[in-house]
Coordinates of N, CA and C and ligand atoms in Angstrom, one line a residue:
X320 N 0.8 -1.2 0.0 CA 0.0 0.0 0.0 C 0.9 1.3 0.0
X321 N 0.7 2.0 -0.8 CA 1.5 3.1 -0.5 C 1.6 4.1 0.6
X322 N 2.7 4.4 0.5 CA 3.0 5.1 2.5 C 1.7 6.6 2.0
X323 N 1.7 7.0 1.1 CA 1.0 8.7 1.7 C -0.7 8.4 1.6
X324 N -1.4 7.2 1.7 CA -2.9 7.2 1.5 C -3.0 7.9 3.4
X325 N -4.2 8.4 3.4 CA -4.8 9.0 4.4 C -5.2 7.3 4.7
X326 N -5.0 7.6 6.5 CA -6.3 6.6 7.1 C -7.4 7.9 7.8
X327 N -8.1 7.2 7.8 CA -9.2 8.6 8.3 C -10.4 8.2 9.5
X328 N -10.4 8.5 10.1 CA -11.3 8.2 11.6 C -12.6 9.2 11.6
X329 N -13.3 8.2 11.6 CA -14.9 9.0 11.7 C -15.3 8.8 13.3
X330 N -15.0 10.1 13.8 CA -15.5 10.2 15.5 C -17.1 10.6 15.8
X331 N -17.7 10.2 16.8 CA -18.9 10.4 17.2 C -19.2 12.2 18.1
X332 N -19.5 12.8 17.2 CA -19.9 13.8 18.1 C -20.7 14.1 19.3
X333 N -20.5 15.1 20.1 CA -21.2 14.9 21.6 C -20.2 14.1 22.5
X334 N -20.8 13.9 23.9 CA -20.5 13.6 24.6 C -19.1 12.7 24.7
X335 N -19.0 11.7 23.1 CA -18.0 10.6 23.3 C -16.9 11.3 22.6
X336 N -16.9 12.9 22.2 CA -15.7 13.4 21.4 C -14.7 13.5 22.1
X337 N -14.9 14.3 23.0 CA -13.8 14.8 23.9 C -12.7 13.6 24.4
X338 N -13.6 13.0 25.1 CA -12.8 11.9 25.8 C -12.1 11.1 24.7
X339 N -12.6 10.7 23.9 CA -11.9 9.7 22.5 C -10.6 10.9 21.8
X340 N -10.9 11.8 21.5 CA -9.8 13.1 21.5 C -8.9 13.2 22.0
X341 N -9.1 13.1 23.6 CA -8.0 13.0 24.5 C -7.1 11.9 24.6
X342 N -7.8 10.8 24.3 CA -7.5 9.5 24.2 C -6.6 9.2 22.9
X343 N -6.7 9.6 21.5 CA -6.0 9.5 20.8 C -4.8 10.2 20.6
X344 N -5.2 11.2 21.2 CA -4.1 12.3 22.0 C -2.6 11.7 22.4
X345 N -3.6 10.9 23.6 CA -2.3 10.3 24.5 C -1.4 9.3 23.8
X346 N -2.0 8.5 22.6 CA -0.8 8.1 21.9 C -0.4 8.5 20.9
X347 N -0.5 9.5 20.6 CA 0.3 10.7 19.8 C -0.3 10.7 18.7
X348 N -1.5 10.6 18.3 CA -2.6 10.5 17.2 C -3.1 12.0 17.5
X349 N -2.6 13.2 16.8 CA -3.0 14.5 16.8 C -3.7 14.9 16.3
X350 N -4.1 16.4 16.2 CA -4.8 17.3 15.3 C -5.1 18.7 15.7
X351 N -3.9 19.4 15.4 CA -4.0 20.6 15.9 C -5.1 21.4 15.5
X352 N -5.5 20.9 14.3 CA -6.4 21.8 13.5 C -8.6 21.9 14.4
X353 N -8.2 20.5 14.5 CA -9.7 20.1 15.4 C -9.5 21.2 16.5
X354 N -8.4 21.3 17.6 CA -8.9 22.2 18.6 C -9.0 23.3 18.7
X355 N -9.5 24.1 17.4 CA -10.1 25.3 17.3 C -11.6 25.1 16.9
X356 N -12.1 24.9 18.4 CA -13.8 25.3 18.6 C -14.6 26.4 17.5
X357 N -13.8 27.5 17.1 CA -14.8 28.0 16.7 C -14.6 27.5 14.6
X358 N -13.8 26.6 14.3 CA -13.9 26.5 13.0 C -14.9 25.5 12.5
X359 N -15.5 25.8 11.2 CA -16.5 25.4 10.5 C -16.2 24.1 9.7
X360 N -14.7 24.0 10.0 CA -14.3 22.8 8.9 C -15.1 22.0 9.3
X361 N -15.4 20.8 8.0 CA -15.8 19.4 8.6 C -14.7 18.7 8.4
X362 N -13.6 18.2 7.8 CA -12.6 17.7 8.1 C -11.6 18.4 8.4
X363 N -10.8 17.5 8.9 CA -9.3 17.8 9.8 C -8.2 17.2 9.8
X364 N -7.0 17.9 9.1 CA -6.0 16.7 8.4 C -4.6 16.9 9.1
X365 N -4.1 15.9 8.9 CA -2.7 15.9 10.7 C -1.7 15.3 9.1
X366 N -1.3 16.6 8.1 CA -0.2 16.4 6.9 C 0.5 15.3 7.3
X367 N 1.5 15.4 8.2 CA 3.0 15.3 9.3 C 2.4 13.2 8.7
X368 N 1.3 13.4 10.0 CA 1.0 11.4 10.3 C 0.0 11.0 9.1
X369 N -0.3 11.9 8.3 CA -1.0 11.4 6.6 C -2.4 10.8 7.7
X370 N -2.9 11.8 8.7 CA -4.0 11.5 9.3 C -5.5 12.0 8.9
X371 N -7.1 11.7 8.6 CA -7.7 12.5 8.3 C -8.9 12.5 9.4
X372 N -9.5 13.3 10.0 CA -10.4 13.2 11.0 C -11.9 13.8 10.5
X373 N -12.8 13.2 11.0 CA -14.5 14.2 11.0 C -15.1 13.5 12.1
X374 N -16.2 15.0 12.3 CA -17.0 14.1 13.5 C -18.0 13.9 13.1
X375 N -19.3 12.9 13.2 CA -20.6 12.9 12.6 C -21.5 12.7 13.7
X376 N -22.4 12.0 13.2 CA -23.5 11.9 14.4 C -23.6 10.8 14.5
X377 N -24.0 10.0 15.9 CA -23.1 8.4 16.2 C -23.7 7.9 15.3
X378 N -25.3 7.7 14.9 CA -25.7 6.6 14.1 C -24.7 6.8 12.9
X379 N -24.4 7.7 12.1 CA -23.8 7.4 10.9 C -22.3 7.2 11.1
X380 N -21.4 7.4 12.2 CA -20.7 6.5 12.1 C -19.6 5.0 11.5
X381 N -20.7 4.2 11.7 CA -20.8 2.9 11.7 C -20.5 2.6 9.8
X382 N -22.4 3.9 9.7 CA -22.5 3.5 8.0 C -21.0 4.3 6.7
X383 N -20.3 5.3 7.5 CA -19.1 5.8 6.9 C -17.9 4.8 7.0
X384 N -17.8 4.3 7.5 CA -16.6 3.1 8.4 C -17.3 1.7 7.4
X385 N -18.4 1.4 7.3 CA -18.8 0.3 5.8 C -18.4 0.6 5.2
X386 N -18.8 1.8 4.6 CA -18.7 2.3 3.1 C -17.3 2.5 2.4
X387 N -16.4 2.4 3.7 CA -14.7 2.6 3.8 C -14.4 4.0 3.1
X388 N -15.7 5.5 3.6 CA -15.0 6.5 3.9 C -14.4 7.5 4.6
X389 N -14.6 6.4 5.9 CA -13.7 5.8 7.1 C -13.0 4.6 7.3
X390 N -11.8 4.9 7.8 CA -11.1 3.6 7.9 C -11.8 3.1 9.2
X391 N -11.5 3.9 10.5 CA -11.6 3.2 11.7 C -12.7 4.7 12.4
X392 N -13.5 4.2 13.0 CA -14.8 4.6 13.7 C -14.6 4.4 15.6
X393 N -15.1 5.3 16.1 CA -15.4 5.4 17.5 C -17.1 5.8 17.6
X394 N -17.3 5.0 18.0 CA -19.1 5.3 18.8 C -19.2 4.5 19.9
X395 N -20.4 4.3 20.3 CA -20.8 3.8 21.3 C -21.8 2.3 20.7
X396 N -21.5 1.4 21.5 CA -22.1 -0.3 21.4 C -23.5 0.1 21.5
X397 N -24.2 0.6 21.8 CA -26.0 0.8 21.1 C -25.9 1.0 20.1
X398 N -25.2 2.2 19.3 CA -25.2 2.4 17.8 C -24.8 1.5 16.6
X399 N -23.7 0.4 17.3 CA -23.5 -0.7 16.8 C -24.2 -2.1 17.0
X400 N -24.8 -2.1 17.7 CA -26.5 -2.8 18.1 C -27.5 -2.7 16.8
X401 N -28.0 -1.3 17.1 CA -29.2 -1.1 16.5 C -28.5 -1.0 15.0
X402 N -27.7 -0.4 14.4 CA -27.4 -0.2 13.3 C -27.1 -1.2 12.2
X403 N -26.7 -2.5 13.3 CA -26.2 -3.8 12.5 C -25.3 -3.6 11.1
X404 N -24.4 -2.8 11.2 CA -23.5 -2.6 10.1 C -21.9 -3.6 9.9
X405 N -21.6 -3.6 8.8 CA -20.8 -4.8 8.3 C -19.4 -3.9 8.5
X406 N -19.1 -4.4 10.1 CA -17.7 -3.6 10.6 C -17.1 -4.7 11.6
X407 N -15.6 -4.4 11.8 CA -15.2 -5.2 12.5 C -15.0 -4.1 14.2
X408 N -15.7 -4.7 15.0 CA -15.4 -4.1 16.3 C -14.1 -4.7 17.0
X409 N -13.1 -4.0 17.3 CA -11.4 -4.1 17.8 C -11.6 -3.7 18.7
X410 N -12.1 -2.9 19.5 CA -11.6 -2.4 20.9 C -12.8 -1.8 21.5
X411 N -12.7 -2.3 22.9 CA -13.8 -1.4 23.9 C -13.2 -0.6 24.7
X412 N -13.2 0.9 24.5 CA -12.3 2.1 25.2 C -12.7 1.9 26.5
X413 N -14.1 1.4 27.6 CA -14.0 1.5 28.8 C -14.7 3.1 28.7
X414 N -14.9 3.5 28.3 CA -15.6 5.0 28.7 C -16.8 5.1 27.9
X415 N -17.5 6.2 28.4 CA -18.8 5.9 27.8 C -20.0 5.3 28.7
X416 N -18.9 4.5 29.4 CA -20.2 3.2 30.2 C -21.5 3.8 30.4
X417 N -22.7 3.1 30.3 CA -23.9 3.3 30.7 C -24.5 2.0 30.2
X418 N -26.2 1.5 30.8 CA -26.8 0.3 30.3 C -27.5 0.6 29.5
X419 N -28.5 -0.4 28.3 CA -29.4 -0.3 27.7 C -30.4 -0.8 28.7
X420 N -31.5 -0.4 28.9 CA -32.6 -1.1 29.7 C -33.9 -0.9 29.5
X421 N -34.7 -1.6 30.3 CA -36.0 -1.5 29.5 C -36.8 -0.5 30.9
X422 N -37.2 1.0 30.4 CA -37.4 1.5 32.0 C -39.5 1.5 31.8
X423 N -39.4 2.4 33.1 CA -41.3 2.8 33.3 C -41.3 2.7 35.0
X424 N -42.7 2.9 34.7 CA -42.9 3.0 36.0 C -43.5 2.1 36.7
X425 N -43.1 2.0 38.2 CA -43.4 0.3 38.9 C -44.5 -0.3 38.7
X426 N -45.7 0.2 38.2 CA -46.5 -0.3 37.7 C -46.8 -1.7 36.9
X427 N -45.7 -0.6 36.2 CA -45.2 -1.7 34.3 C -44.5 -2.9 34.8
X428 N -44.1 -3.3 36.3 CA -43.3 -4.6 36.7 C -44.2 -6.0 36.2
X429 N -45.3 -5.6 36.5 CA -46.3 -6.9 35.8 C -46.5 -7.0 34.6
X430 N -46.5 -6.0 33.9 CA -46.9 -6.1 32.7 C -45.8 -7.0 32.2
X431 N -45.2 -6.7 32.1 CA -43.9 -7.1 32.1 C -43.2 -8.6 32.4
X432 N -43.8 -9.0 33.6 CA -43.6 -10.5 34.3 C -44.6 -11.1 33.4
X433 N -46.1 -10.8 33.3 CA -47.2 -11.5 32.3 C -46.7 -11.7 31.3
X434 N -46.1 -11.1 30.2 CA -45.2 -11.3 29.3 C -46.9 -10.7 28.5
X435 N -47.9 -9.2 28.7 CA -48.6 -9.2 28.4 C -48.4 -8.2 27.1
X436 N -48.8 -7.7 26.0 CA -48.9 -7.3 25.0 C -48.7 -5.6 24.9
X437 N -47.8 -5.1 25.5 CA -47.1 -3.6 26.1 C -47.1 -2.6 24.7
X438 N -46.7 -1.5 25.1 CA -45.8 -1.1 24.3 C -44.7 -0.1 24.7
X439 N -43.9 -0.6 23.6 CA -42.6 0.5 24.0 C -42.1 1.0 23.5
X440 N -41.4 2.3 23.9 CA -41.1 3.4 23.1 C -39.7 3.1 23.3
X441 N -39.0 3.9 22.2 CA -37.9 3.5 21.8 C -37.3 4.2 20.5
X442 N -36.0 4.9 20.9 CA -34.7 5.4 20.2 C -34.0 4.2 19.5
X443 N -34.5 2.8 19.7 CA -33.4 2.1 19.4 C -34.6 0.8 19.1
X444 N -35.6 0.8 18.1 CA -36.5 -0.2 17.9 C -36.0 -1.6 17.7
X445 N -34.7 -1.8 16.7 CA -34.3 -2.9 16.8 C -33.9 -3.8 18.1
X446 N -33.0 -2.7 18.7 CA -32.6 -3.4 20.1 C -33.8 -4.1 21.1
X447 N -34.9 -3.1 21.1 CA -35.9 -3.2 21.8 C -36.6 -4.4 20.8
X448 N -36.7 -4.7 19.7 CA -37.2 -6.0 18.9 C -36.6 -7.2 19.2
X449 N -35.2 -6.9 19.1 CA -34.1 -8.4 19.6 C -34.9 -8.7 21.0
X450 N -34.9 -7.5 22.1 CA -34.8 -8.1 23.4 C -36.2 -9.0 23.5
X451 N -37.2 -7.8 23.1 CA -38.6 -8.9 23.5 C -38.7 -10.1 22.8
X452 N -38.7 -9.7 21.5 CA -38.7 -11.1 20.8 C -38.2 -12.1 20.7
X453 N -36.8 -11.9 20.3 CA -35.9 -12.9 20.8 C -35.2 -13.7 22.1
X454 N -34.9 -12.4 22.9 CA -34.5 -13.3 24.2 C -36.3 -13.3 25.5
X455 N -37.1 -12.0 25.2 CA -38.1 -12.6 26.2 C -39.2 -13.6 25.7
X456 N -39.2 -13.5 24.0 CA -40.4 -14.5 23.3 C -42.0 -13.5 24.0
X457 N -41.5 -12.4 23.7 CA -42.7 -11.4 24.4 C -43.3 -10.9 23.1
X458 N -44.4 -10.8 22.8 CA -44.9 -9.9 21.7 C -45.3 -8.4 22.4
X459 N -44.6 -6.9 21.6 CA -45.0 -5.8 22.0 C -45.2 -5.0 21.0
X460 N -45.8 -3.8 21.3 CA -45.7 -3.2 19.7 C -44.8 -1.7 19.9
X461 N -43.5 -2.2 19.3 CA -42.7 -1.0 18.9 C -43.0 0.5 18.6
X462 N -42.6 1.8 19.5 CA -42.5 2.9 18.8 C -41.8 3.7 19.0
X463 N -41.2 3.9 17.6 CA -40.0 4.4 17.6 C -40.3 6.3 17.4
X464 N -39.0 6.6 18.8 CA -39.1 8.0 19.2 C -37.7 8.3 18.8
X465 N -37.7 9.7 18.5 CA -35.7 10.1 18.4 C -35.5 11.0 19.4
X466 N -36.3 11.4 20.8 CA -35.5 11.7 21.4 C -36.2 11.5 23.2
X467 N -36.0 12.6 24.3 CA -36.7 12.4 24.9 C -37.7 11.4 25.1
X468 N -37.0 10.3 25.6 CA -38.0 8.6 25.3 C -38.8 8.6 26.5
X469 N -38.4 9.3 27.9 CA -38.9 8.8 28.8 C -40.3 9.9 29.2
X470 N -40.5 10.5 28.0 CA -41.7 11.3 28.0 C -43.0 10.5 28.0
X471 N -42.8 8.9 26.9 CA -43.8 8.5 26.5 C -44.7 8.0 28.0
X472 N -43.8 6.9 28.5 CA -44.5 6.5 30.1 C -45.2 7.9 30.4
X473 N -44.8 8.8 30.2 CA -45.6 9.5 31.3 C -46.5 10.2 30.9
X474 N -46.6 10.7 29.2 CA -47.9 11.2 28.7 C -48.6 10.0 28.4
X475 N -48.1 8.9 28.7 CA -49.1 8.1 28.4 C -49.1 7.2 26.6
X476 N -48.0 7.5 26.5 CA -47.7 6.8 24.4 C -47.4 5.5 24.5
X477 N -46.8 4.8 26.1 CA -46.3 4.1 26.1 C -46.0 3.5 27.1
X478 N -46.4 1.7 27.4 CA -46.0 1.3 28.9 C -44.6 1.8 29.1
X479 N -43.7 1.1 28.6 CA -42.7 0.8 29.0 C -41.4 1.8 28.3
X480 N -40.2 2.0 28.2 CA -39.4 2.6 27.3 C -38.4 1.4 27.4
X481 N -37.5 1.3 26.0 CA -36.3 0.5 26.0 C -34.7 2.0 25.7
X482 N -34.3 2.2 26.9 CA -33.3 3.5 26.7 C -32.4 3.4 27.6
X483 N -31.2 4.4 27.0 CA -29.8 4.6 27.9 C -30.0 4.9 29.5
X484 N -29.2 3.8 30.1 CA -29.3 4.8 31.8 C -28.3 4.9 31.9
X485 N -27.8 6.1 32.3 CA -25.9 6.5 32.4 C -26.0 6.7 34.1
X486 N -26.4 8.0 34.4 CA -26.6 7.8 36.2 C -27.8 7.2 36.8
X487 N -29.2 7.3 36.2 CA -30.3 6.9 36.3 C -30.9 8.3 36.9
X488 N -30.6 9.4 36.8 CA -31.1 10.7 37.2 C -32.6 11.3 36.6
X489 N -32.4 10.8 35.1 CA -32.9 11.7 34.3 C -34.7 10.4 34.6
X490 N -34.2 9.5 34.6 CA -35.7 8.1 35.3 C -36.0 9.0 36.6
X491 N -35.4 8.8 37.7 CA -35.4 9.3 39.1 C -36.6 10.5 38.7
X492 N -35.7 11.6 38.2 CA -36.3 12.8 38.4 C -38.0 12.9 37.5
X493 N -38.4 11.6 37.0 CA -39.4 11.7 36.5 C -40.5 10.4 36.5
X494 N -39.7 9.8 38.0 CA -40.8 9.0 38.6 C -40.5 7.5 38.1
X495 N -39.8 7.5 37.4 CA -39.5 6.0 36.7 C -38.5 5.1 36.7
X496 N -38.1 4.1 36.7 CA -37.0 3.4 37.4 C -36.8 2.5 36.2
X497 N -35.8 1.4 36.3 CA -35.0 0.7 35.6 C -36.4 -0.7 35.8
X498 N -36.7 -1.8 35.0 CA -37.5 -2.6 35.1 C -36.5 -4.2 34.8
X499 N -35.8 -3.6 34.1 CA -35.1 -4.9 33.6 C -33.4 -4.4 32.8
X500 N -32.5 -5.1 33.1 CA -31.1 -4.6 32.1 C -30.9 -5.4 31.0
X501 N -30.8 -4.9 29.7 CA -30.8 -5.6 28.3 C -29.5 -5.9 28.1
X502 N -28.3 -5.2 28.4 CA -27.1 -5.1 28.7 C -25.9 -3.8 28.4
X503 N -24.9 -3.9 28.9 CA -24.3 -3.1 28.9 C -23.3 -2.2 27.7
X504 N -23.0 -1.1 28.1 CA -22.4 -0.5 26.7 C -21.2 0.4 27.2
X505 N -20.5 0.7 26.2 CA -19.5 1.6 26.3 C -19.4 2.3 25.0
X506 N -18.1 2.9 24.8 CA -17.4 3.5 23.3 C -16.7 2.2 22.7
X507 N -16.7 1.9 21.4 CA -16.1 0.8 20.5 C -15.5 1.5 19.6
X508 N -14.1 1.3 19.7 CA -13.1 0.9 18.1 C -14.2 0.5 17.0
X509 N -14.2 0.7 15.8 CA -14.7 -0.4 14.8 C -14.0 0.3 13.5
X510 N -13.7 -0.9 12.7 CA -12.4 -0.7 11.4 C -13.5 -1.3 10.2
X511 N -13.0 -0.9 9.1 CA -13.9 -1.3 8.0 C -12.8 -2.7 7.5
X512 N -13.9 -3.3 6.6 CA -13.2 -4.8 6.8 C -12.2 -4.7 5.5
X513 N -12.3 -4.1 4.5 CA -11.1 -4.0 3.7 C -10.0 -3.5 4.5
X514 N -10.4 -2.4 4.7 CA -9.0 -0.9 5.5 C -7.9 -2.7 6.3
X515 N -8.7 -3.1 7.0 CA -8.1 -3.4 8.1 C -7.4 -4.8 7.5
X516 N -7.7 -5.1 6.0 CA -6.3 -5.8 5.1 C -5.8 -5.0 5.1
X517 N -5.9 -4.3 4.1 CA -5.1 -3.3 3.1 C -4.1 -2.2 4.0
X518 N -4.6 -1.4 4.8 CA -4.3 -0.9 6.0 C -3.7 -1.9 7.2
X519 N -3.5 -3.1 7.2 CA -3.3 -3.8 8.6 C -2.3 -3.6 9.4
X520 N -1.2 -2.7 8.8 CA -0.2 -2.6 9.6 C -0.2 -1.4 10.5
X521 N -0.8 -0.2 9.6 CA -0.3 1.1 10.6 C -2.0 0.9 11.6
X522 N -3.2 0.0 11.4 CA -4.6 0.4 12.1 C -3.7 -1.2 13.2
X523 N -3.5 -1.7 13.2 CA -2.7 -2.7 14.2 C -2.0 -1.9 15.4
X524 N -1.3 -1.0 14.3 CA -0.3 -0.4 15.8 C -1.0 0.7 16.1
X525 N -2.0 1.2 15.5 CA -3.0 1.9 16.3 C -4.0 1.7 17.7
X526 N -4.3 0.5 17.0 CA -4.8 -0.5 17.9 C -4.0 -1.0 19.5
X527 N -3.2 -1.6 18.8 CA -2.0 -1.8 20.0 C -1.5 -0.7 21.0
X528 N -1.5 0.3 20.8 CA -1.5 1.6 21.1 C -2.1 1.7 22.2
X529 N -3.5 2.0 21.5 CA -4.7 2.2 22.3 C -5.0 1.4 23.8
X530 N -5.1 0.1 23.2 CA -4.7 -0.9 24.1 C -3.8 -0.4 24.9
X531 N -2.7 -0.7 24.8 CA -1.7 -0.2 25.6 C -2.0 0.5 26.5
X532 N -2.5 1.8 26.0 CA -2.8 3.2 26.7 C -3.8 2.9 27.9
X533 N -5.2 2.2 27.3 CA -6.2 1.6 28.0 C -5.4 0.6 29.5
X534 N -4.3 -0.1 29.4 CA -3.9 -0.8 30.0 C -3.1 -0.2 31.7
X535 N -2.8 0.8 31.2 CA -2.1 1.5 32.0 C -2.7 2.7 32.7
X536 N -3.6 2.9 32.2 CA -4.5 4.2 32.6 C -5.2 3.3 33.8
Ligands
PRP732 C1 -29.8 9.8 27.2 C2 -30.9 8.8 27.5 C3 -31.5 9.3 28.7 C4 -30.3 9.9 29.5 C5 -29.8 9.0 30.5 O1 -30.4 10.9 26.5 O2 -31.8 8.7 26.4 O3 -32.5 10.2 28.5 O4 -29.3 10.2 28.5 O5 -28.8 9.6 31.3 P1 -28.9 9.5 32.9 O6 -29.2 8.1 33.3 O7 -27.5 10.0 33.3 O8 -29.9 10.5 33.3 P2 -29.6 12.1 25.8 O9 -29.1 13.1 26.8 O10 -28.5 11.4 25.0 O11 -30.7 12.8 24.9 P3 -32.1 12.3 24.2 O12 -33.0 12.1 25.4 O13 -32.4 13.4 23.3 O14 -31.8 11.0 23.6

């Protein structure tokens, strides 16, 4: 492969930027250009390490990192859940942590033990399809919300919600609690499955790196 192809990293904007930033930071994976907050660029290129960076929004991610116009991707394991895209997942950064779970209010505990005909609202319909169907053999009827999930329990759109609990504050503060855990999540490495021939040497020692870094921290 020739030495001056870009490898290019498609990061997840919000919350998981920073920290994955700092993180690639610490093994010398740079970009002076990114830490000017106020510029408009969407990409960001590190000449020196033939580096190329963007940040998107998690769901698409995953689908830039297939398409291989991203080499290697950072998001979070819900996005790689629900999205079911044709990537190889290499590493779990450990940050990020929070659960997928199925929340509502104590009420919803029976509904729920009956295995009776619910519904639930949901950012993440597939996930929430896998769980009832496949691992509870529950029939419910899906509906899918894109934000504010834990609105529906309480106006009433919906028994139950299937959503992120990171502290469990945002349930607390609106009467609703955890019912059941679907399982857990973090931020994920994920490499596109060409790059990671063709590329195998310099996304290895990237990898290894990271690792490393992860190990000692
Ligand atoms: C996520 C999730 C919960 C909240 C959980 O929402 O959907 O609402 O965070 O965090 P907590 O357990 O620490 O309270 P996010 O802020 O991403 O926005 P959204 O509601 O628009 O999806």
């Amino acid at each position: 492969m020739a030495e001056d192809r870009y490898l290019t990293f498609a990061l997840t904007k919000g919350r998981l930027a920073d920290k994955t930033l700092s993180l690639l930071e610490q093994v010398g994976i740079t970009c002076e250009e990114m830490k000017d907050k106020n510029s408009r660029k969407l990409v960001f290129v590190n000449e020196e390490l033939k580096l190329k960076f963007f940040l998107a929004k998690g769901p698409d991610v995953p689908t830039y990192v297939e398409y291989g116009a991203a080499d290697i991707g950072v998001t979070g394991k819900d996005i790689l859940l629900e999205e079911g895209r044709r990537v190889y997942e290499v590493l779990d950064l450990g940050f990020g942590k929070c659960r997928m779970c199925v929340c509502g209010p104590e009420s919803a505990r029976e509904l729920l033990q009956h295995h009776e005909r619910i519904r639930v609202a949901s950012k993440y319909p597939v996930i929430a399809k896998d769980y009832f169907y496949n691992k509870k053999h529950q029939t419910v009827d899906i509906i899918k919300l894109n934000g504010s999930v834990e609105l529906g329990p309480i106006v009433g759109l919906s028994d139950v919600i299937v959503d992120i609990v990171e502290t469990g504050s945002t349930l607390r503060e609106n009467g609703l609690g955890v019912l059941e855990e679907i399982c857990e999540l973090s931020a994920r490495v994920i490499v596109n499955q060409v790059s990671m021939q063709m590329e195998s040497e310099r996304i290895r020692e990237i990898i290894l790196r990271l690792r490393k870094q992860l190990e000692e921290a």
